[in-house]
Coordinates of C-alpha atoms in Angstrom, one line a residue:
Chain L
X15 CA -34.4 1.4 -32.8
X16 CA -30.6 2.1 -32.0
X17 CA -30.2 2.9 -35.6
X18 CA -31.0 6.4 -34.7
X19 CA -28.6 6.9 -31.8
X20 CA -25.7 7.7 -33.6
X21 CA -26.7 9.8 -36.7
X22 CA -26.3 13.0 -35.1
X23 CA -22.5 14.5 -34.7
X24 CA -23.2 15.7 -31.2
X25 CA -24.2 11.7 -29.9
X26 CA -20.9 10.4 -32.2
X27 CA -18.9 13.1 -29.8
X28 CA -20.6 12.3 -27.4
X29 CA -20.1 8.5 -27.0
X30 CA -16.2 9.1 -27.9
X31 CA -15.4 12.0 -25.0
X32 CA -17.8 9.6 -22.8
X33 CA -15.9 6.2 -23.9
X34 CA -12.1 8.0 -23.4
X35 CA -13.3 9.4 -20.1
X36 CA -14.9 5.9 -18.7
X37 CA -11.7 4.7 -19.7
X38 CA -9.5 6.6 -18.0
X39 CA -12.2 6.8 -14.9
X40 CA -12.4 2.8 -14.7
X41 CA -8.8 2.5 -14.8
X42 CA -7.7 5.1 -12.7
X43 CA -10.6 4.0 -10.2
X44 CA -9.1 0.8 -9.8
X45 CA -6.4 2.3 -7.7
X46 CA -8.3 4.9 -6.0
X47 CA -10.8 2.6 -4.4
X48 CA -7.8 -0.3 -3.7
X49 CA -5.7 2.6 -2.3
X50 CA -8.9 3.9 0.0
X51 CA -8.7 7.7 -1.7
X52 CA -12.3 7.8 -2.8
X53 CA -12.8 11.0 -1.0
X54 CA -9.7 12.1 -2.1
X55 CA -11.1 11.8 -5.7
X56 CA -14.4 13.0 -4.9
X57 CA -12.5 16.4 -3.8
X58 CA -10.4 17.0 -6.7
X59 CA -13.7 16.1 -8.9
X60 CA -14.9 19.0 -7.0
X61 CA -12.0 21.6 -6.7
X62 CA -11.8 22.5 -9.8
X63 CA -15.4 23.9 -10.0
X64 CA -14.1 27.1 -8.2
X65 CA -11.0 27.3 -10.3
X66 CA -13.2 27.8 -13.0
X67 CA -15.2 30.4 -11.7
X68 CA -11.8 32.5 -10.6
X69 CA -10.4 31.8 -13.8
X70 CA -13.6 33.6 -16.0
X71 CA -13.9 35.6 -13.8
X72 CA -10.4 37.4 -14.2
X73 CA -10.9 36.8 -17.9
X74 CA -8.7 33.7 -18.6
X75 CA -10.1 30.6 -19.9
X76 CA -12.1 28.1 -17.5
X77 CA -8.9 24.9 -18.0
X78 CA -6.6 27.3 -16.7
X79 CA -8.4 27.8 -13.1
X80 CA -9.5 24.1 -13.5
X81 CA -5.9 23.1 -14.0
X82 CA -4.2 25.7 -11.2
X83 CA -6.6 24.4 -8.5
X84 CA -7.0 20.3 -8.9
X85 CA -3.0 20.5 -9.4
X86 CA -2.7 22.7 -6.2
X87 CA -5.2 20.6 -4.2
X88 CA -3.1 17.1 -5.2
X89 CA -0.2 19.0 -4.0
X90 CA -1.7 19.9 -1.0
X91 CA -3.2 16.7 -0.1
X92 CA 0.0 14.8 -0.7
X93 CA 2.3 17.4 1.0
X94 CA -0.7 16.9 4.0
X95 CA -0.4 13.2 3.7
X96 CA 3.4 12.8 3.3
X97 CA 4.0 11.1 6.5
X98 CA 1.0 8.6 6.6
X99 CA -0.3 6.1 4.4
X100 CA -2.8 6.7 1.8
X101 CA -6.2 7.1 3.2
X102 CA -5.6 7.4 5.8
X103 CA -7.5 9.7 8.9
X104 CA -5.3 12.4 8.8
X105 CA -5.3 12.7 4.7
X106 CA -9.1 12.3 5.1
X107 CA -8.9 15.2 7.4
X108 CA -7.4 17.5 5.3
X109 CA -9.4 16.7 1.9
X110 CA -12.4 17.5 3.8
X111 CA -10.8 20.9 5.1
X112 CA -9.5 21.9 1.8
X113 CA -12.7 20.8 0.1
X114 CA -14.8 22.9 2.4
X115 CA -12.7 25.8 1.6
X116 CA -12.9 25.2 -2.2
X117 CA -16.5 25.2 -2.4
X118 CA -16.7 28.4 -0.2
X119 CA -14.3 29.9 -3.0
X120 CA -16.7 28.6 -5.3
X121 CA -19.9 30.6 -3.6
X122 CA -17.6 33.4 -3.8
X123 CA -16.6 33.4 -7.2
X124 CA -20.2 32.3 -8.5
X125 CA -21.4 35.9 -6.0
X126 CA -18.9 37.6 -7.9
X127 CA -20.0 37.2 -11.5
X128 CA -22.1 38.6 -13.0
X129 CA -22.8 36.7 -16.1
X130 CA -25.2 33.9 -16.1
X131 CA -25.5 31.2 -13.8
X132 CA -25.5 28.3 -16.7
X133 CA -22.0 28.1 -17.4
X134 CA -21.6 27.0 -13.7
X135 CA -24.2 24.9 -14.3
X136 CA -22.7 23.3 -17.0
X137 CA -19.5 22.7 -15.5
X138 CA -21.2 21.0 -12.4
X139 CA -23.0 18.4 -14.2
X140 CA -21.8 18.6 -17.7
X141 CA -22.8 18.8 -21.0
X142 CA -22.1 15.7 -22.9
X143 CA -24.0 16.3 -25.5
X144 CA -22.6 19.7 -26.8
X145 CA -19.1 18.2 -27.1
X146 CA -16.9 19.7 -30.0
X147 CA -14.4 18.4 -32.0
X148 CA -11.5 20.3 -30.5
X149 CA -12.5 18.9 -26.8
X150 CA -12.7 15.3 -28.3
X151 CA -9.1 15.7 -29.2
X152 CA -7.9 17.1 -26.0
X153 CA -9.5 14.6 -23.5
X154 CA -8.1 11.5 -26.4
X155 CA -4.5 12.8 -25.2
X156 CA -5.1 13.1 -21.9
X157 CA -6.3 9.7 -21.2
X158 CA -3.6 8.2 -23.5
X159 CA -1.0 9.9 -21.3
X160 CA -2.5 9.5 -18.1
X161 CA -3.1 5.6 -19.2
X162 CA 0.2 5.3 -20.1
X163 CA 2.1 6.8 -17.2
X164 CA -0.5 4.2 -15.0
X165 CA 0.6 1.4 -17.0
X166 CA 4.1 2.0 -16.8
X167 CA 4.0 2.6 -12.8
X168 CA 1.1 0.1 -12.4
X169 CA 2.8 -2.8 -10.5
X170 CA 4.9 -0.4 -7.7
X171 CA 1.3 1.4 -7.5
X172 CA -0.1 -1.7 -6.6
X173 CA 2.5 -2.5 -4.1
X174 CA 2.6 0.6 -2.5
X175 CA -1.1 1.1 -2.3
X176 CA -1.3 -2.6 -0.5
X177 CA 2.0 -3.0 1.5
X178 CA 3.9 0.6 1.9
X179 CA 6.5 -0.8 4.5
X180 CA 7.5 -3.7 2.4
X181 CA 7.5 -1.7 -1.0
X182 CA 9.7 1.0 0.5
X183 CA 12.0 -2.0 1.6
X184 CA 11.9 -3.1 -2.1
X185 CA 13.2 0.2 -3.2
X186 CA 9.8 1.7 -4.5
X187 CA 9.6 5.3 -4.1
X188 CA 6.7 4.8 -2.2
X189 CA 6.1 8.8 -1.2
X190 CA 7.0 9.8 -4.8
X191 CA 4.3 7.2 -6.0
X192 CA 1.9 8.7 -3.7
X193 CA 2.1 12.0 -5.1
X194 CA 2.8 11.2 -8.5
X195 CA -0.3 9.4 -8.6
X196 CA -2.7 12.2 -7.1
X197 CA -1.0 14.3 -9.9
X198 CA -2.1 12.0 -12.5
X199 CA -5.4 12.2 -11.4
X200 CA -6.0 15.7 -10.6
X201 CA -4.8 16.5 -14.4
X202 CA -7.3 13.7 -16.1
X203 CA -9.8 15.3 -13.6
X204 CA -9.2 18.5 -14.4
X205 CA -9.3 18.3 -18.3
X206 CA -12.6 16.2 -18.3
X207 CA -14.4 17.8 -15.8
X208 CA -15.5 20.5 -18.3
X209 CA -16.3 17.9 -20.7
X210 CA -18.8 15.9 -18.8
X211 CA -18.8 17.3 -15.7
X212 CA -17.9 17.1 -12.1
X213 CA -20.8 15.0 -11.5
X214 CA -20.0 12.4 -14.0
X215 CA -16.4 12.4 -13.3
X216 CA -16.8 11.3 -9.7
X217 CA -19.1 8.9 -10.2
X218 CA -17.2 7.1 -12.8
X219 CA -13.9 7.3 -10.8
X220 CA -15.7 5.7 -7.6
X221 CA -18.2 3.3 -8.2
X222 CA -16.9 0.5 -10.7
X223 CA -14.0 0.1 -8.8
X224 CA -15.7 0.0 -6.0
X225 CA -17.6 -2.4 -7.8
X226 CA -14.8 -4.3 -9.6
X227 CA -13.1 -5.0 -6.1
X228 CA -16.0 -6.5 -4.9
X229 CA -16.2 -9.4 -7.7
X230 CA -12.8 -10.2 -7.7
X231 CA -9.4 -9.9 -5.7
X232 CA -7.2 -10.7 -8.4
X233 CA -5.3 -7.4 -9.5
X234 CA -5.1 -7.6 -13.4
X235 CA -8.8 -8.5 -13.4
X236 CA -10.2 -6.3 -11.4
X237 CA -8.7 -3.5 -13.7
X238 CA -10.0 -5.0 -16.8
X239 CA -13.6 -5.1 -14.8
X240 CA -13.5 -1.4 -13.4
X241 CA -13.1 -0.4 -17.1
X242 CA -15.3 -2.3 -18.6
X243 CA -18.6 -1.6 -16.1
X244 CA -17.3 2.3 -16.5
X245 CA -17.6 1.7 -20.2
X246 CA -20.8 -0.1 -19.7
X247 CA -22.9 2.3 -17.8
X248 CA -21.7 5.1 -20.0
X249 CA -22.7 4.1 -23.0
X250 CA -26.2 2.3 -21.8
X251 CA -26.7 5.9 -20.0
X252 CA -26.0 7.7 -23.3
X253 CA -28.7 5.6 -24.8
X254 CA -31.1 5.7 -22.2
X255 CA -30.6 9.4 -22.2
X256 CA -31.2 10.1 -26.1
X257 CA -34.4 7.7 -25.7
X258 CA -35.3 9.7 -22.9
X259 CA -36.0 12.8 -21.2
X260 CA -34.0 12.4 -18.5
X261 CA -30.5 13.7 -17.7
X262 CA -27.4 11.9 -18.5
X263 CA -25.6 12.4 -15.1
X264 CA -28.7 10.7 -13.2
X265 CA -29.2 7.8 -15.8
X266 CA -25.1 7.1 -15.6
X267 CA -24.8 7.7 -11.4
X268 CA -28.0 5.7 -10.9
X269 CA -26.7 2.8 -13.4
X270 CA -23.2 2.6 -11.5
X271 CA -25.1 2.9 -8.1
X272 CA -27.5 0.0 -9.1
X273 CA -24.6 -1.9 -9.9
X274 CA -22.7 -1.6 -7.4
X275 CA -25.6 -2.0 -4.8
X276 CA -26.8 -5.0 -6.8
X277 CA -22.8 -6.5 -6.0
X278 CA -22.9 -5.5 -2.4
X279 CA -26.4 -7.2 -1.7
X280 CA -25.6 -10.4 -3.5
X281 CA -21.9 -11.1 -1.7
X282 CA -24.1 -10.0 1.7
X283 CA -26.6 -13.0 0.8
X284 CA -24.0 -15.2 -0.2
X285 CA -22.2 -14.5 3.1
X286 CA -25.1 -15.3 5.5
X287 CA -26.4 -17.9 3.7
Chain J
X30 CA 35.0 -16.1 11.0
X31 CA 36.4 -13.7 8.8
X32 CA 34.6 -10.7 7.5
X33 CA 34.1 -11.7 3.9
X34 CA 31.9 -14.6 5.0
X35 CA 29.3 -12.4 7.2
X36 CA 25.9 -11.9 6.1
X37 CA 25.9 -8.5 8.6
X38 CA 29.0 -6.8 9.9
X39 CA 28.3 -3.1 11.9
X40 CA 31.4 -1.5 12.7
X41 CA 31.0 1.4 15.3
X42 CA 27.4 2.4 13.7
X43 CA 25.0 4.7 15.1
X44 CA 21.5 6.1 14.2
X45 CA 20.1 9.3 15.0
X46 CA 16.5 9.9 15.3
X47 CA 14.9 13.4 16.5
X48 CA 18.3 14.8 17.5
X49 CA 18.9 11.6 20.1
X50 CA 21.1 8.8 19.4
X51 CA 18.8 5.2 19.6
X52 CA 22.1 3.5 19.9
X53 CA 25.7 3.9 18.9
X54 CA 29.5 2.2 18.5
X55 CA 27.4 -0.6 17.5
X56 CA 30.0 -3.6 16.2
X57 CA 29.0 -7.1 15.1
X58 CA 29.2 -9.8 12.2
X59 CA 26.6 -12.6 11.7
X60 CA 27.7 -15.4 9.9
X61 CA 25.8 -16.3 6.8
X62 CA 22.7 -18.9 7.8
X63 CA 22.6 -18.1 11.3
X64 CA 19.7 -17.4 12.9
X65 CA 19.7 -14.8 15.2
X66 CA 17.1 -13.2 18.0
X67 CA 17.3 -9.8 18.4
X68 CA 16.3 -9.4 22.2
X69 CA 15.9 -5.9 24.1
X70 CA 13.8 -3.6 25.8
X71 CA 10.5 -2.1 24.0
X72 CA 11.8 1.6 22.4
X73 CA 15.7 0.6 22.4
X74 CA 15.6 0.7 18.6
X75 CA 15.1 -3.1 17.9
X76 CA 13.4 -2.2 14.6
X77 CA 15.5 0.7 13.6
X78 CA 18.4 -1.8 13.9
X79 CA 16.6 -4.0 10.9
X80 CA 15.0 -0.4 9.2
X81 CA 19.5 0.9 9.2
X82 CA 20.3 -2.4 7.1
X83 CA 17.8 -2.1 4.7
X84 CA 18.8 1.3 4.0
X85 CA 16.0 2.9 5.5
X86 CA 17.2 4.8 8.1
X87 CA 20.9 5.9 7.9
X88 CA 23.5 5.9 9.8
X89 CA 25.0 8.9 12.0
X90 CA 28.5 7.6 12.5
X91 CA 30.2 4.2 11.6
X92 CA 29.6 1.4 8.7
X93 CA 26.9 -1.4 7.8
X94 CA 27.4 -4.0 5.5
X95 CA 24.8 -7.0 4.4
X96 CA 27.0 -9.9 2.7
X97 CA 30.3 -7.8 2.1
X98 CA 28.7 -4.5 0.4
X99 CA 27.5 -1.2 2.1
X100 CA 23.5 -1.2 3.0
X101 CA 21.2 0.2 0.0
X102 CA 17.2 0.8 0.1
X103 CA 15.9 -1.9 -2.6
X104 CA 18.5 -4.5 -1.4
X105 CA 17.0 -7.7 -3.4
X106 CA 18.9 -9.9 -0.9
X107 CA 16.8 -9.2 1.8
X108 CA 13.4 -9.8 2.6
X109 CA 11.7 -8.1 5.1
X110 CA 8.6 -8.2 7.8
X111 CA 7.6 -5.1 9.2
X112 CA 6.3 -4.7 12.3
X113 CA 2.5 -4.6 11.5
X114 CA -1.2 -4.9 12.7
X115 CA -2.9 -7.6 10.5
X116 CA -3.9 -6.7 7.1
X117 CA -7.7 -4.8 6.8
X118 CA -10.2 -7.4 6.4
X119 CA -11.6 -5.0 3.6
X120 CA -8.3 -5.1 1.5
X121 CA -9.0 -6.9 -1.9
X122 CA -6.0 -8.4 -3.1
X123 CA -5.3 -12.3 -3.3
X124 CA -2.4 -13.9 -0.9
X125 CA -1.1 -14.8 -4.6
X126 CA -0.5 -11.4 -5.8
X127 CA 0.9 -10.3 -2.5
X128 CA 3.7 -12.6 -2.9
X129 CA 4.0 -12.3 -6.6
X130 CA 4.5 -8.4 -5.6
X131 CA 7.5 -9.9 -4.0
X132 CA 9.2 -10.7 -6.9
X133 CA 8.4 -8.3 -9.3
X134 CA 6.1 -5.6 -7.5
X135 CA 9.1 -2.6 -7.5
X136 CA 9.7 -3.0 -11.2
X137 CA 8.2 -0.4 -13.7
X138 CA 6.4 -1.5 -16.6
X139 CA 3.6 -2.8 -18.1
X140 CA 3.7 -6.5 -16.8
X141 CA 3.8 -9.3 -19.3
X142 CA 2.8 -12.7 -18.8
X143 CA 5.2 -15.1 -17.5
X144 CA 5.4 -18.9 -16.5
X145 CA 8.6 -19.1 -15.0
X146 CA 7.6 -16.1 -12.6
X147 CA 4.1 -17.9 -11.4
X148 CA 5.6 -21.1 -11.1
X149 CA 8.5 -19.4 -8.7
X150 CA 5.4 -18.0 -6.7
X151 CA 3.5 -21.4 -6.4
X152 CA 6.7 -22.8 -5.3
X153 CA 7.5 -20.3 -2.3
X154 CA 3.7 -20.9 -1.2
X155 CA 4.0 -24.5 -1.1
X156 CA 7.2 -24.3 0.6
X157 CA 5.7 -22.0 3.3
X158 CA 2.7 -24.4 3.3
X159 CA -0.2 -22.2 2.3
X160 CA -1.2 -23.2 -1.0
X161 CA -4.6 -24.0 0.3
X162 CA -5.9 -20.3 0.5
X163 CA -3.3 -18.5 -1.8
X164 CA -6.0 -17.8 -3.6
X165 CA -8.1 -16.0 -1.3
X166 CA -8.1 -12.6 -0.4
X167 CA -5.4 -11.7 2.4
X168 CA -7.9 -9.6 4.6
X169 CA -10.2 -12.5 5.1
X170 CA -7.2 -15.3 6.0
X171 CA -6.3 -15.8 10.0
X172 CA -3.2 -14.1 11.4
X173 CA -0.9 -17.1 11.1
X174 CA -1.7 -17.8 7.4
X175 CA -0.9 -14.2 6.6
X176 CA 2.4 -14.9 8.3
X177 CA 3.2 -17.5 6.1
X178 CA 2.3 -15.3 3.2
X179 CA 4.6 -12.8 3.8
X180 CA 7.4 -14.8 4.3
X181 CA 6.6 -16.3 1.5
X182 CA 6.5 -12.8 -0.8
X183 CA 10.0 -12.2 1.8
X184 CA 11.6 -15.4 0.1
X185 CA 10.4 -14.7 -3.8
X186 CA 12.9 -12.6 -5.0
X187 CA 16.0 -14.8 -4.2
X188 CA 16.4 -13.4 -0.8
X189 CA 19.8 -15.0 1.4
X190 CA 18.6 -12.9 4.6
X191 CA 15.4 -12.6 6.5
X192 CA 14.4 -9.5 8.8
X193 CA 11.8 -10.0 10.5
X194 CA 10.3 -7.5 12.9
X195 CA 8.3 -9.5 15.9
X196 CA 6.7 -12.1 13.7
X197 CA 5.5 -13.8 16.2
X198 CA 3.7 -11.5 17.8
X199 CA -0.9 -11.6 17.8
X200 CA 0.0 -15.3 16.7
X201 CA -1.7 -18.0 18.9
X202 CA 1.0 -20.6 20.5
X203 CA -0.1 -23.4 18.3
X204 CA 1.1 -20.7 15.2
X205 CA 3.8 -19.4 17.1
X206 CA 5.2 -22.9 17.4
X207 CA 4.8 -23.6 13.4
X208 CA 6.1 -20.2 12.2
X209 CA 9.1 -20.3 14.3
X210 CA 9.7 -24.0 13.0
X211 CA 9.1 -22.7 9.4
X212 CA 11.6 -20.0 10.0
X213 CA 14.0 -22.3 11.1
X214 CA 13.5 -25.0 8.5
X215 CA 13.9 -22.5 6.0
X216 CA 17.2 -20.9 7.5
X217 CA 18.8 -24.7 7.7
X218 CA 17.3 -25.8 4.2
X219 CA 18.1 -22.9 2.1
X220 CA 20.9 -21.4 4.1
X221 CA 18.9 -17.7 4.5
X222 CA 20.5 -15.8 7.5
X223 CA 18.1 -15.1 10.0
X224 CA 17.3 -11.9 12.1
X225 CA 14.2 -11.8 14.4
X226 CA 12.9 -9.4 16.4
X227 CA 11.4 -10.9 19.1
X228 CA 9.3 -9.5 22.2
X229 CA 8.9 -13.3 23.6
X230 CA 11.9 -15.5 23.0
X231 CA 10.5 -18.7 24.1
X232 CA 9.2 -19.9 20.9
X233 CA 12.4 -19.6 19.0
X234 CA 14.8 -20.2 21.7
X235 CA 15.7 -23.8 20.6
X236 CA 16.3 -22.6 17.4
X237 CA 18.8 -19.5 17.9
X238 CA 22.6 -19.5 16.9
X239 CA 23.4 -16.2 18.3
X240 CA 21.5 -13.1 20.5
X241 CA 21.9 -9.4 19.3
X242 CA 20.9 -7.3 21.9
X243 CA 19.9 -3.8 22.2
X244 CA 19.9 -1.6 25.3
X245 CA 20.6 1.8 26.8
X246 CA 21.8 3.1 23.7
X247 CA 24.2 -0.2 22.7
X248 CA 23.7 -3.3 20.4
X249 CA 25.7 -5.9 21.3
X250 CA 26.1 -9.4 20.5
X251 CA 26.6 -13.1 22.0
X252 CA 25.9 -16.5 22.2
X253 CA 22.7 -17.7 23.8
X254 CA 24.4 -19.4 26.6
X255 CA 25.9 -16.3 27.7
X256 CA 23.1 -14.3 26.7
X257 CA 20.3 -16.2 28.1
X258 CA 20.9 -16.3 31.8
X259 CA 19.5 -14.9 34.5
X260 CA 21.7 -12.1 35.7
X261 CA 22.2 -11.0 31.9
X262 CA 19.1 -10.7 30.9
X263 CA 18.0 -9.2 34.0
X264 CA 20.5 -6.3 33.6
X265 CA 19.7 -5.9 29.8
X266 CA 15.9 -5.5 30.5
X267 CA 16.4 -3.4 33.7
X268 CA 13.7 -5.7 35.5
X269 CA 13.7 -8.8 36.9
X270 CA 13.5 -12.0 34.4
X271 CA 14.4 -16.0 35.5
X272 CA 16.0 -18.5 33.2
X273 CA 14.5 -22.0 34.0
X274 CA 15.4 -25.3 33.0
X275 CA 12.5 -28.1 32.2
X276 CA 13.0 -31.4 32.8
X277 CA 13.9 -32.5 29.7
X278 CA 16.2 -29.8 29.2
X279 CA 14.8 -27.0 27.2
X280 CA 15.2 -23.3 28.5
X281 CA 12.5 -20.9 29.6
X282 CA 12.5 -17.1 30.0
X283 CA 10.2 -15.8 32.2
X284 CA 9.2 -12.5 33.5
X285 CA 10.1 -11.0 30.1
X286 CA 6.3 -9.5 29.5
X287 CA 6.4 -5.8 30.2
X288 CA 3.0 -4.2 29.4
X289 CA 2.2 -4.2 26.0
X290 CA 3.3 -1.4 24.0
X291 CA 4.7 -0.8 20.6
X292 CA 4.4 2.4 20.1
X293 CA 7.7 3.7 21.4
X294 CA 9.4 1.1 18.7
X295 CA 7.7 2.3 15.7
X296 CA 10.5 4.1 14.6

């Protein structure tokens, strides 16, 4: 039966942009759920929707206005943020704000054009399965560098994220770090966004690390976990949607929300009893 | 003692913060393994004193030095306790890897494998006596076991001085008593110099080698028998405080408790 899934070009470019992305989600998700930014990621997931819009609608391409606004939003929030810890009230404060506004840009934007509404749609909540080759190649550099540059600064991430006071002490650049790191993820966001979609993007960033940290506390691990249920429910929702009628960004949300509710439920049992 | 030998030597320092000085003409030396209390007044700049030797906040006017070299931000030699709540329950990281952060948590890189470096950590939580949960989360251990963590991940890297910014503080007395004794064990055994904030000195007061105290805008510095008196500590805290004697000979301090407050020492 699975013999079939992969015959077709659009399912092989499919599974690749979706296995780089959950990749680069899983990973990247590790830090954003130990360093309490999940709404932080949920906004820049979103930001760039409107940045699109401005960006067709003065005639440039769509990764331009994606790329302009996620980068101006990190900046923000980290410029916001500069004098308190990472998710904390007041950062939480102002992703909200500047959220709000984005999507209000957004309404603008999509009132302004005239064209139709499905590329809008498209960038909301994807299209996975009308991947080119060109777009395959892009997101495989993206999440190589972004990969790369989290490996390299992985341990003072950690540090920073868990213990600011102590890893400023130390000599980390913990402020630097901070901003370096929303950086990071506001350009992986921005450059798969229009692959798979806002919808996609945010799940896959939130919930298996959200997930991961709830199995285990060990750091290394919990990475390697994050990446690999992010791998998991990608590819099972690929499947599930080519068998299926059903969308791809509900299978793949739903999957990573069973998961981690599944995870939740079982520690709460294991708790009480 | 002569200057090459001190573990901290101010000479006529001063910090600036918001256009005010917290204190100035600030002169001392500790001598290397002493243990130390710094004592004063909630706000006088208790913890910008430890914050200005590990580089954190610089100096207006004047010189610091930590064992014969100029204070610099990422100073391996000394480990440090911040002032802090407890951890968030929530936070998913094992007591392990806190303290491993210790010893190489500032380094870039992709980390490799190495036995020498987890050995090192077992070792500095046995010493510090917490092997038992080390390999728990931090957020779920008590407030006293988290304490000995930290010291711990304070003590990985090699460090000769400890600063340590009211320790002691949210700890029961029964944890009080076995931190301070831990602290002090460890300044005797391994020779680390010792500075502690403290807001109640009782607990350590057996233990101290010298008082640096900051008030009114000066840090100054003395022996706990001058220190520790009556009239002097009354003056220094601007509100009435009694030295007592027990009966078998220890010293207590009361009337030290002012209302508790942190904020204005956040600094």
């Amino acid at each position: 039966m699975l013999g079939g899934l992969l015959d077709f070009h659009f399912m092989q470019n499919a599974y690749l942009a979706g296995t780089l992305v959950a990749l680069l989600a899983g990973g990247a998700g590790y830090f954003v759920v130990l360093r309490g930014q999940s709404f932080a990621a949920h906004m820049l997931s979103q930001v760039g929707f409107p940045g699109a819009a401005a960006a067709v609608l003065l005639g440039f391409s769509p990764v331009l206005g994606l790329v302009a606004f996620c980068v101006a939003a990190a900046l923000a929030i980290a410029w916001m943020g500069r004098d308190v810890e990472a998710g904390s009230r007041v950062e939480s404060a102002a992703v909200g704000t500047i959220l709000a506004f984005s999507l209000g840009l957004g309404l603008l934007f999509y009132h302004l054009y005239v064209g139709s509404a499905h590329g809008m749609f498209a960038l909301l909540f994807g299209s996975v399965l009308g991947i080119g080759d060109r777009d395959v190649a892009l997101t495989f550099a993206v999440v190589v560098a972004s990969a790369a540059a989290l490996a390299w600064a992985g341990r003072p991430l950690v540090f920073a994220s868990v213990d600011p006071d102590v890893a400023e002490a130390r000599g980390v650049p913990v402020r630097t770090l901070s901003a370096g790191f929303l950086l990071v993820l506001a350009l992986a966001v921005a450059v798969t966004v229009q692959i798979v979609g806002t919808l996609l993007v945010f799940a896959l960033l939130v919930a298996p690390g959200a997930t991961a940290l709830q199995l285990t506390a060990r750091p290394l691990l919990g990475l390697a976990v994050s990446v690999a249920l992010a791998l998991a429910v990608t590819w099972l929702g690929l499947a599930l949607a080519y068998f299926s009628d059903y969308p791809i960004g509900f299978l793949i949300t739903s999957l990573a929300f069973g998961l981690y509710a599944l995870v939740r439920a079982s520690r709460a049992v294991r708790s009480w009893a | 003692m002569s200057p090459g030998s001190s573990a901290v030597a101010l000479d006529r320092a001063a910090v600036r913060l918001d256009g005010r000085d917290v204190w100035r003409d600030a002169t001392l030396q500790v001598g290397q393994g002493e243990f130390v209390a710094v004592l004063g007044p909630n706000g006088a700049g208790k913890s910008t004193l430890l914050k200005a030797l590990l580089g954190l906040v610089p100096l207006s006017a004047g010189k610091a030095e930590v064992f014969g070299r100029p204070v610099r931000r990422g100073n391996p030699e000394i480990g440090y306790l911040p002032q802090r709540r407890r951890f968030d329950p929530d936070l998913r990281i094992r007591a392990a890897d806190l303290v491993r952060l210790g010893l190489d948590g500032a380094s870039w890189g992709v980390p490799t494998p190495s036995v020498a470096k987890r050995s090192r950590v077992a070792d500095m939580i046995a010493l510090v006596g917490a092997s038992a949960y080390a390999q728990r989360a931090i957020g779920e251990l008590s407030g006293g076991e988290q304490q000995r963590i930290l010291i711990a991940q304070a003590l990985v890297g090699g460090a000769r001085m400890l600063l340590l910014d009211e320790p002691l503080d949210s700890l029961d007395l029964n944890n009080q008593q076995a931190i301070s004794e831990l602290i002090r064990g460890v300044c005797r055994a391994e020779g680390v110099t010792v500075l502690l904030v403290a807001h109640d000195v009782n607990p350590i007061l057996p233990f101290i080698d010298r008082v640096v105290y900051v008030a009114g805008g000066h840090v100054l510095c003395g022996h706990p028998e001058e220190v520790i008196r009556t009239d002097t500590l009354t003056r220094l805290y601007g509100a009435p405080v009694e030295v007592l004697r027990t009966t078998d000979g220890r010293l207590v301090v009361v009337g030290l408790y002012e209302p508790v407050s942190h904020h204005a020492d956040g600094h």
